[in-house]
Coordinates of C-alpha atoms in Angstrom, one line a residue:
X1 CA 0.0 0.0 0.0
X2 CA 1.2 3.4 -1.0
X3 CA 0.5 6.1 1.0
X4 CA 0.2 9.6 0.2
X5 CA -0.6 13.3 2.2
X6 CA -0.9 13.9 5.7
X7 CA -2.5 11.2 7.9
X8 CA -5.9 12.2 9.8
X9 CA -6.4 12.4 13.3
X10 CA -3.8 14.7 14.5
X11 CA -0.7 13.4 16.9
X12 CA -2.4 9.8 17.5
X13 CA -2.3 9.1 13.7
X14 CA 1.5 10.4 13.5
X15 CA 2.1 8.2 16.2
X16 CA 0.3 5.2 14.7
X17 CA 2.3 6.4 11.1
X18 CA 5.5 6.4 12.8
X19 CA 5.2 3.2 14.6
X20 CA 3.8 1.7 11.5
X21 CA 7.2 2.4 9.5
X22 CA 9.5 2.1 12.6
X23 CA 8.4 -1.0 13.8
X24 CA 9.4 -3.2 11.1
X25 CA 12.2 -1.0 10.2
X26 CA 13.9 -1.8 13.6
X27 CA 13.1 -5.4 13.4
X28 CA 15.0 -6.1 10.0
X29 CA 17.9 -3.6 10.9
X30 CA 18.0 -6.1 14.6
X31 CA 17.7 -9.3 12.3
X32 CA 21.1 -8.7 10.2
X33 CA 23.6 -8.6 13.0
X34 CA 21.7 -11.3 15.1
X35 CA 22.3 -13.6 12.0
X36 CA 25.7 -12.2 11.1
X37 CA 26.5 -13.7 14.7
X38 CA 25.1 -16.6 13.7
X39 CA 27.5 -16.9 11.0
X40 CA 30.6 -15.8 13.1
X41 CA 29.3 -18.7 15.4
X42 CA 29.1 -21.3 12.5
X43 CA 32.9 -20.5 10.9
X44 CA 34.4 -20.5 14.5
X45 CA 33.7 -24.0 14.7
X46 CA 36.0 -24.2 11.8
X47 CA 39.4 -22.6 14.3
X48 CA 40.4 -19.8 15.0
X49 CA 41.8 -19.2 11.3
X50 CA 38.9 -19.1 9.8
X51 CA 37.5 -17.1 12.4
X52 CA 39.9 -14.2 12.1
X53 CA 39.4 -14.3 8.3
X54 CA 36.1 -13.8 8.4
X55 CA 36.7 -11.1 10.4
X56 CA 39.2 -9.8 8.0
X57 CA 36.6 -9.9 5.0
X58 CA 33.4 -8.2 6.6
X59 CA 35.4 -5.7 7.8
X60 CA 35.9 -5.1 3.7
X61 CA 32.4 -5.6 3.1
X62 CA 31.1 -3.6 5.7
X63 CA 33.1 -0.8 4.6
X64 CA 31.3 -1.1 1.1
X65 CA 27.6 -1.3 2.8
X66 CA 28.6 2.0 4.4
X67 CA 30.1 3.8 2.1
X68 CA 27.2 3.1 -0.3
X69 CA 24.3 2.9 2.5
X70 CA 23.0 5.8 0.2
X71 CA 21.5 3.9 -2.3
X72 CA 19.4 3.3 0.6
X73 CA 18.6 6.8 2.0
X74 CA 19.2 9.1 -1.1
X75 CA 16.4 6.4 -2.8
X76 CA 14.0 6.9 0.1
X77 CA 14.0 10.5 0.2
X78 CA 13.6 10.8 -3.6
X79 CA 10.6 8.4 -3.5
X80 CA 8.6 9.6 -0.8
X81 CA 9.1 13.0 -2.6
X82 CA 7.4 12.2 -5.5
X83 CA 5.2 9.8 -3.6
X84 CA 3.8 12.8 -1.6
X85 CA 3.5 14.7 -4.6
X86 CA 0.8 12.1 -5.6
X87 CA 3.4 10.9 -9.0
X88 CA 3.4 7.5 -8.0
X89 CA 4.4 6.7 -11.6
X90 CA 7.7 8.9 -11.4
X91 CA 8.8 7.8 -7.9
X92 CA 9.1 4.3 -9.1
X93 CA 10.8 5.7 -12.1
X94 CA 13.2 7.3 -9.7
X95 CA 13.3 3.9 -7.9
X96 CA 14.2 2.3 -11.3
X97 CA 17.3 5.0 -11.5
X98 CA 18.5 4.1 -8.5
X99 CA 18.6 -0.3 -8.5
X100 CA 20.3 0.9 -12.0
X101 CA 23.1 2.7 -10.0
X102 CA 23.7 0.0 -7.5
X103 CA 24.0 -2.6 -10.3
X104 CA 26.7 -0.1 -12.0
X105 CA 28.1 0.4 -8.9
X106 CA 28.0 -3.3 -7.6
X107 CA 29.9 -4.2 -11.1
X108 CA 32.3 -1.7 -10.9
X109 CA 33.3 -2.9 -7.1
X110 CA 33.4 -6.6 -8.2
X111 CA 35.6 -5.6 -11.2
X112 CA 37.7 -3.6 -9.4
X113 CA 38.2 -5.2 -5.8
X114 CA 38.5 -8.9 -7.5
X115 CA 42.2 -8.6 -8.3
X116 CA 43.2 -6.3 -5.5
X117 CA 41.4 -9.5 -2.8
X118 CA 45.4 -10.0 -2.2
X119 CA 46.5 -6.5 -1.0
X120 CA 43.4 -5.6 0.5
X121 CA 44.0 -8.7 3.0
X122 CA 47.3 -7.6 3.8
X123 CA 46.7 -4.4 5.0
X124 CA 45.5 -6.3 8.1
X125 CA 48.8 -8.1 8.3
X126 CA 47.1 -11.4 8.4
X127 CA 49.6 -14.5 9.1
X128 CA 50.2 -16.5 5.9
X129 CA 46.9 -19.0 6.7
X130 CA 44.7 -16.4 7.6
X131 CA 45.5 -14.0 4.6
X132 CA 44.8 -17.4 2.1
X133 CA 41.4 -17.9 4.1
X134 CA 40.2 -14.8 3.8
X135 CA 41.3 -14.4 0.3
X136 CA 39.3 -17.5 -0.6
X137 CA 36.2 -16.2 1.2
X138 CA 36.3 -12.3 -0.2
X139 CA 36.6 -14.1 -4.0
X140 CA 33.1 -15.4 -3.6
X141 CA 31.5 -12.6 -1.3
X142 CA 33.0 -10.2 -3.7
X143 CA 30.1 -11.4 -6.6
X144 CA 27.4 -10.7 -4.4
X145 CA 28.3 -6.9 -4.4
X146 CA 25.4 -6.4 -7.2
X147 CA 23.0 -8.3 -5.5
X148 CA 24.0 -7.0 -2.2
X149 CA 23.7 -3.1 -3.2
X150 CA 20.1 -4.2 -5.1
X151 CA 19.0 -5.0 -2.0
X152 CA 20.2 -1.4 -0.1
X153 CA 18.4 0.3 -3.1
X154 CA 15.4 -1.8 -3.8
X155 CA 14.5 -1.4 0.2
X156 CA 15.0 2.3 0.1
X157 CA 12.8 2.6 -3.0
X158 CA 10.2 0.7 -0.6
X159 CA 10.7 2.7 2.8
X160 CA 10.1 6.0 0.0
X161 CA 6.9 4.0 -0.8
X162 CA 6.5 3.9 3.0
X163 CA 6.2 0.2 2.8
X164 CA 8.8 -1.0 5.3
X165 CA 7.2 -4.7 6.0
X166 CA 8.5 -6.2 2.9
X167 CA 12.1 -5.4 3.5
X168 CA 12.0 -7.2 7.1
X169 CA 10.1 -10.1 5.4
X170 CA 12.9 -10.5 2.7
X171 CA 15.4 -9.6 5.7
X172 CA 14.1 -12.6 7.8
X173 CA 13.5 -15.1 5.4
X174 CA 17.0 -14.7 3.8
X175 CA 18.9 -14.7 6.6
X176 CA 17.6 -17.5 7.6
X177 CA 18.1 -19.4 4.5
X178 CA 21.4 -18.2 5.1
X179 CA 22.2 -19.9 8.2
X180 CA 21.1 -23.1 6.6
X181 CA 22.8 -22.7 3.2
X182 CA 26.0 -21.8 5.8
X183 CA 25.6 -24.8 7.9
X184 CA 25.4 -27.6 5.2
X185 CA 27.9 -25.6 2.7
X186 CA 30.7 -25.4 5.5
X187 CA 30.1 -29.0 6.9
X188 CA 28.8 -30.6 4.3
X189 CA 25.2 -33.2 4.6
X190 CA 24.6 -36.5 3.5
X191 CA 28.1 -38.4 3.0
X192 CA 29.3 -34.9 1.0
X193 CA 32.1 -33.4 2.4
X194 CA 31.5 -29.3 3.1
X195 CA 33.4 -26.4 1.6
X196 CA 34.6 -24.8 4.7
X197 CA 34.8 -21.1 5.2
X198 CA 34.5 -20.9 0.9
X199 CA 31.2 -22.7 2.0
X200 CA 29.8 -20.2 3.9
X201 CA 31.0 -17.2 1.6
X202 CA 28.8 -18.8 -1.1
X203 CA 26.1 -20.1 1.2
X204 CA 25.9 -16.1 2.1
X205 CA 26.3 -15.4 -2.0
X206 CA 23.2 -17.5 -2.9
X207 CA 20.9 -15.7 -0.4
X208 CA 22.0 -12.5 -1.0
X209 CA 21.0 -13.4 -4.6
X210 CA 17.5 -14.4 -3.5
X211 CA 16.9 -11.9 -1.5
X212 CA 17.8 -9.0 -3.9
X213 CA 15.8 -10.9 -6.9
X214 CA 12.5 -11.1 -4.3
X215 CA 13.1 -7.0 -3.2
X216 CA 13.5 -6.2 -7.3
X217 CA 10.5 -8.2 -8.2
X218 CA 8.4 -6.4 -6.2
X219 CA 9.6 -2.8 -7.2
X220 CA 9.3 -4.0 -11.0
X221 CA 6.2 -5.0 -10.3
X222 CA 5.0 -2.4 -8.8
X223 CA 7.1 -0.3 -11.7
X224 CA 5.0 -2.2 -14.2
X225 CA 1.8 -1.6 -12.4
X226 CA 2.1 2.5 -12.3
X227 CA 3.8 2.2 -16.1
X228 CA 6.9 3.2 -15.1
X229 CA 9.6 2.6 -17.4
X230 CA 12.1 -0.4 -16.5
X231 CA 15.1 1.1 -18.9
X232 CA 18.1 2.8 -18.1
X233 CA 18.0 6.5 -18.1
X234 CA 21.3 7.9 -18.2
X235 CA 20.5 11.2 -16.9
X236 CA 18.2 9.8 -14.0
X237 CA 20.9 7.3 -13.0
X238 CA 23.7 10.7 -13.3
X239 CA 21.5 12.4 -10.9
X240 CA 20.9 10.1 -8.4
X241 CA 25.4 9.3 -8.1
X242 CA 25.4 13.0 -8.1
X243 CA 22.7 13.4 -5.2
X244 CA 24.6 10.3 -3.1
X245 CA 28.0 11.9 -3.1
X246 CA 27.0 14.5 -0.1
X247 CA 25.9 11.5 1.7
X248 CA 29.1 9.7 0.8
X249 CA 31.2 12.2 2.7
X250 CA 28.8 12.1 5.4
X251 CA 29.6 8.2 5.9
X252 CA 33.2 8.8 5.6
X253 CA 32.8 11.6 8.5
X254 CA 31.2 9.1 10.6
X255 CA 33.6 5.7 10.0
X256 CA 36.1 8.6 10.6
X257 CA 35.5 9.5 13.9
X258 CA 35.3 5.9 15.0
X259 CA 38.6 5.5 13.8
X260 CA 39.9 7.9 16.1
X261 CA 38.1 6.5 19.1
X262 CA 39.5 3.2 17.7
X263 CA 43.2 4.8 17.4
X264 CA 42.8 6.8 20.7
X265 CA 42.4 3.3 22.6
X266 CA 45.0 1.4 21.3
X267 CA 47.8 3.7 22.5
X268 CA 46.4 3.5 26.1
X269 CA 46.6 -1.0 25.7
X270 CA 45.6 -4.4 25.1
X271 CA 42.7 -4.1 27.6
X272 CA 41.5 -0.6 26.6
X273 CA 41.4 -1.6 23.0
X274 CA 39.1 -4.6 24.1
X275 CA 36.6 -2.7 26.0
X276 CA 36.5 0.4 23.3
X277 CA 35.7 -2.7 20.9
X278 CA 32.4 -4.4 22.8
X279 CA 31.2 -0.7 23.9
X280 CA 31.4 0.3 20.4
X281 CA 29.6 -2.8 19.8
X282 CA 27.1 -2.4 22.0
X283 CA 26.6 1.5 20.9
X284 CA 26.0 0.7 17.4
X285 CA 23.0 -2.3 18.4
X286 CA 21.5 0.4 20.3
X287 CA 22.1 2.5 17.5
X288 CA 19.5 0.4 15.4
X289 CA 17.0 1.4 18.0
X290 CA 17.0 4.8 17.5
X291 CA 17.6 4.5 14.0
X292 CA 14.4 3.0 13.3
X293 CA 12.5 6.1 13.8
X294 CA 15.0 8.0 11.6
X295 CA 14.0 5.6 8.8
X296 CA 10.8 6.3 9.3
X297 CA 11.5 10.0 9.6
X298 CA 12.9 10.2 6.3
X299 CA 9.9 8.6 4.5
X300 CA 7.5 11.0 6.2
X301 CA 9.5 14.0 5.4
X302 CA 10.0 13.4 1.9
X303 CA 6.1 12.5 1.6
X304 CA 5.2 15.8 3.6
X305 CA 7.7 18.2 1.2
X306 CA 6.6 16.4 -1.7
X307 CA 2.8 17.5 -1.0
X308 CA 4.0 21.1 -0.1
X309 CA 2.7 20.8 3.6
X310 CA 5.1 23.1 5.2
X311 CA 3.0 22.8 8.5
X312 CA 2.7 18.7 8.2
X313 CA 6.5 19.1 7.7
X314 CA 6.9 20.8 10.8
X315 CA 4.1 18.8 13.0
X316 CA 5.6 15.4 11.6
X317 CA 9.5 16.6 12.9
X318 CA 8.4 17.3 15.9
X319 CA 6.2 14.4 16.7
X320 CA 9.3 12.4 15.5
X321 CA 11.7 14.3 17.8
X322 CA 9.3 13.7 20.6
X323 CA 10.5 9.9 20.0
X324 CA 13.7 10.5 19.4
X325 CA 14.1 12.0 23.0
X326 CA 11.8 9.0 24.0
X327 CA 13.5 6.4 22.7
X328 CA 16.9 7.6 24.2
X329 CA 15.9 8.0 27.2
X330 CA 14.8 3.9 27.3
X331 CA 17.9 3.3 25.8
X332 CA 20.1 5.0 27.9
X333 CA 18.4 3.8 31.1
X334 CA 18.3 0.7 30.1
X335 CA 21.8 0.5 28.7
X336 CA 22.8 2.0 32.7
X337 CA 20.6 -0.6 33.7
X338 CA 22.5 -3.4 32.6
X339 CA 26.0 -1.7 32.2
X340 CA 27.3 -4.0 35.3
X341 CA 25.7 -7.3 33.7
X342 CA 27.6 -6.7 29.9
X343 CA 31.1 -7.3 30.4
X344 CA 30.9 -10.7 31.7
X345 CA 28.6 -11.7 28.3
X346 CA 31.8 -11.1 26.2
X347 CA 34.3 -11.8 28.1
X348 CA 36.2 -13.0 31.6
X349 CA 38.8 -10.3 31.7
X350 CA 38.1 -8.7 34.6
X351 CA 40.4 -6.0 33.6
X352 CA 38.2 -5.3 30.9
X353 CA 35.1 -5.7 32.2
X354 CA 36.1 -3.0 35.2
X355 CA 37.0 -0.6 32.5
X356 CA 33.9 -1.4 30.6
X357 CA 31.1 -0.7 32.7
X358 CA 31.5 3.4 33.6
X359 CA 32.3 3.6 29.9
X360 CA 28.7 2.4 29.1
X361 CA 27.3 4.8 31.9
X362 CA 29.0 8.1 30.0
X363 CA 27.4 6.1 26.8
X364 CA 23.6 6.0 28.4
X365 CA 23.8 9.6 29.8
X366 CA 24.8 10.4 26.4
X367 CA 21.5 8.3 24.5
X368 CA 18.7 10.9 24.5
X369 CA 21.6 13.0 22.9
X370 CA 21.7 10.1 20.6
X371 CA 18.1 10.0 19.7
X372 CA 17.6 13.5 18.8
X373 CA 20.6 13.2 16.3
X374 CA 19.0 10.1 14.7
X375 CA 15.6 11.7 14.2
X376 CA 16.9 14.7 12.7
X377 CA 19.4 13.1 10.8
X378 CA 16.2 11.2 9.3
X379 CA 14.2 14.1 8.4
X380 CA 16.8 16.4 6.8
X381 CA 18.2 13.3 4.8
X382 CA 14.3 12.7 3.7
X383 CA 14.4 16.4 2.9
X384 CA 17.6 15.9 0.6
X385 CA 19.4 18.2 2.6
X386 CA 22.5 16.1 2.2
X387 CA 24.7 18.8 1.5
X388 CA 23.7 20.5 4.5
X389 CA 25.1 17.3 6.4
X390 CA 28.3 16.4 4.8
X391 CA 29.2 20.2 5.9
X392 CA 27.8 19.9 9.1
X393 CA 29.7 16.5 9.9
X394 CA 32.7 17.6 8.8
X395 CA 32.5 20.8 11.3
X396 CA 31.8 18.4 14.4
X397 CA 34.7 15.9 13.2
X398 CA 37.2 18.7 13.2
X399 CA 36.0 19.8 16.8
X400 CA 36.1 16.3 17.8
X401 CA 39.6 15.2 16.4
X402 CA 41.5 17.3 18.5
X403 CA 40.0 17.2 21.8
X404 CA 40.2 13.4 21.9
X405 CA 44.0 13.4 21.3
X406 CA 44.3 15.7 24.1
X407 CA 42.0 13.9 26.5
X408 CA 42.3 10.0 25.2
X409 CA 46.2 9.5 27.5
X410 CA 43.5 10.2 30.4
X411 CA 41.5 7.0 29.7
X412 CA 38.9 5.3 28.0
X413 CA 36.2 7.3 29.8
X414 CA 37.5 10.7 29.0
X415 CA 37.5 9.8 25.3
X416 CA 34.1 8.4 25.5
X417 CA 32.8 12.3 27.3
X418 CA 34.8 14.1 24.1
X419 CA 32.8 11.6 22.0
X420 CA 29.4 12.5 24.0
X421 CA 29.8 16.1 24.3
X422 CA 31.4 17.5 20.9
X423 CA 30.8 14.7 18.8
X424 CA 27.5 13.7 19.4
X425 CA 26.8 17.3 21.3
X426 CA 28.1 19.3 18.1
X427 CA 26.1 16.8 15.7
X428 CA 22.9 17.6 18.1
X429 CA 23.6 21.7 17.7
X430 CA 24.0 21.4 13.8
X431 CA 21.0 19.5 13.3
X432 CA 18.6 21.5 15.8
X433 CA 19.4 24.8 14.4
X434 CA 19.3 23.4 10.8
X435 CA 15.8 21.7 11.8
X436 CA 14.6 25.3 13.4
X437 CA 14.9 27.3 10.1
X438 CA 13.2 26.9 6.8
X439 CA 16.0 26.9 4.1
X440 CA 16.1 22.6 4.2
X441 CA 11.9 22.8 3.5
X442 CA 11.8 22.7 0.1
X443 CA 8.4 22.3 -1.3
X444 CA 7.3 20.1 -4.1
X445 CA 8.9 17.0 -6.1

């Protein structure tokens, strides 16, 4: 079901709207790490080899999700646009543009990474075994990079179409035909011996495929349903690279300022360097929380702008922020809650687990921050205010930088109040005063 305009019924039916797109949003961004662990479970049964070279590929991959996570966003804030705008017909054709770009994109990355799988690996100075392990898995993973960005774009042409149920039914369903492709690929059924970790690279590879092909079938159909054309347009598919670059930068801001965390930590040790990795961790599943309403914030925004209701505009951002602050607050007092009881889940260092827990408490005080950022973050992507952003991020990242050299010899909790208060602080002031003027409300598709 496509929806279009403003619902009726005042806050309730925001509320029910946002909880109708968040909902199922959160669940299918909760289900891909829960089975990714499942698959880090299933190759560690292998050793410890194969474990590390797993490690050493999705660290690869992931770095391609996130740099292109914009087929995903860019796509739903183009969509809803034109969905709000009541052209159905020319928000699938701008859907179209964009599964075009990540197939371009996906063959380009294939083409290009394929023969660099060797020196990519070794820039994580890998022992000999390792480095051919992981080499062998990246070779197969590395042809699911079409397939893999199909399904970014084809589920942000859906969250534009503010349908976000079919991406966690697809997200669900493959992943779990993941697991079970995994486990009789690596260890073999049936007499047949298995393939080992190149088993579960193409275990993953086939359900990529089958997911990507179900989230494609549906936008073509629904392409073919409104008439919109299924070819190539050069200039559609030039527009939507040139609207993802802003939120390119954006990414690279972000995966930047976890490096320097990352950095910060390993000068102070071994054991700092452990806890900075699980409370990372643990910040980016609670991430997914509050990053479920910004989905839904960007579908609702883009819908509102591309009707021209300023005023639904501004009602709908500050219903959402309303839940942003909400849902922080849960988090954080949640995550301070259970900040004693983590530690020991991951591991029996007590070094590491004394140095994790008031690390987690600066994180929780710092989660309604969190919330707000997410939420805004939502509605001025949905807005295509991307520029805006990639500015913005940079600002905070160069206030950031600085004061975490000087503060991260005092400790791991020092660098994580830097990180609170000018990173996710400065991100917070950026975004509030961008979201209390009118230059990112532009009007119409």
């Amino acid at each position: 079901m496509i929806v279009t305009g403003r619902p009726a019924g005042g806050r309730r039916a925001q509320d029910r709207e946002i909880l109708r797109l968040a909902v199922p949003a959160f669940l299918a961004l909760v289900a891909e790490p829960l089975f990714l662990l499942a698959d880090s479970a299933i190759v560690g049964h292998l050793g410890t080899p194969q474990l590390a070279a797993l490690g050493i590929a999705s660290a690869v991959l992931g770095t391609l999700v996130s740099l292109c996570i914009f087929l995903a966003y860019g796509t739903t804030a183009s969509v809803a646009r034109q969905v709000g705008a009541g052209n159905t017909s020319g928000a699938l054709a701008q859907g179209v543009d964009g599964l075009w770009l990540a197939t371009l994109i996906g063959a380009l990355a294939t083409l290009v990474a394929l023969p660099l799988t060797g020196p990519l690996v070794a820039l994580f100075g890998p022992s000999d075994r390792v480095a051919e392990l992981a080499a062998t898995y990246l070779h197969l993973a590395l042809l699911g990079a079409v397939p893999l960005l199909l399904m970014l774009a084809a589920t942000g042409v859906l969250r534009g179409l503010q349908d976000t149920r079919t991406p966690l039914v697809v997200a669900v369903v493959g992943n779990l035909a993941n697991i079970v492709l995994n486990l009789v690929l690596v260890y073999g059924v049936g007499g047949l011996d298995g393939l080992g970790i190149a088993g579960s690279a193409l275990g993953t590879l086939i359900a990529q495929l089958g997911s990507a092909a179900a989230l494609v079938a549906v936008v073509v159909r629904a392409a073919r349903r409104e008439r919109a054309p299924l070819r190539p347009d050069l200039p559609g598919i030039r527009q939507a690279g040139r609207a993802g670059v802003p939120l390119i930068m954006r990414t690279l801001m972000l995966r930047a300022s976890l490096l320097v965390m990352t950095y910060d930590a390993a000068t102070l040790g071994d054991a700092d360097l452990a806890a900075m990795q699980l409370a990372l961790t643990i910040w980016t599943f609670l991430a997914f929380t509050l990053d479920a309403v910004a989905i839904a914030a960007q579908a609702i925004t883009g819908r509102y702008l591309g009707a021209g209701d300023a005023p639904g505009t501004r009602a709908g951002t500050s219903r959402m922020e309303r839940w942003g602050w909400l849902s922080g607050i849960v988090t954080g007092l949640g995550l301070a809650a259970l900040a004693p009881f983590l530690g020991p889940l991951f591991t029996g260092d007590q070094v590491v687990q004394d140095l994790l827990v008031p690390v987690l408490l600066v994180a929780a005080v710092a989660q309604p921050v969190a919330g707000i950022v997410f939420v805004l973050d939502g509605v001025l992507i949905g807005a295509g205010d991307a520029v805006y952003l990639a500015w913005a991020q940079l600002a905070t990242l160069l206030l950031f930088a600085p004061v975490a050299w000087l503060v991260g010899g005092q400790g791991l909790v020092w660098l994580w109040v830097a990180f609170a208060v000018c990173f996710m602080g400065g991100r917070a002031v950026t975004l509030i005063l961008r979201a209390r003027g009118d230059r990112w409300m532009r009007l119409g598709a």
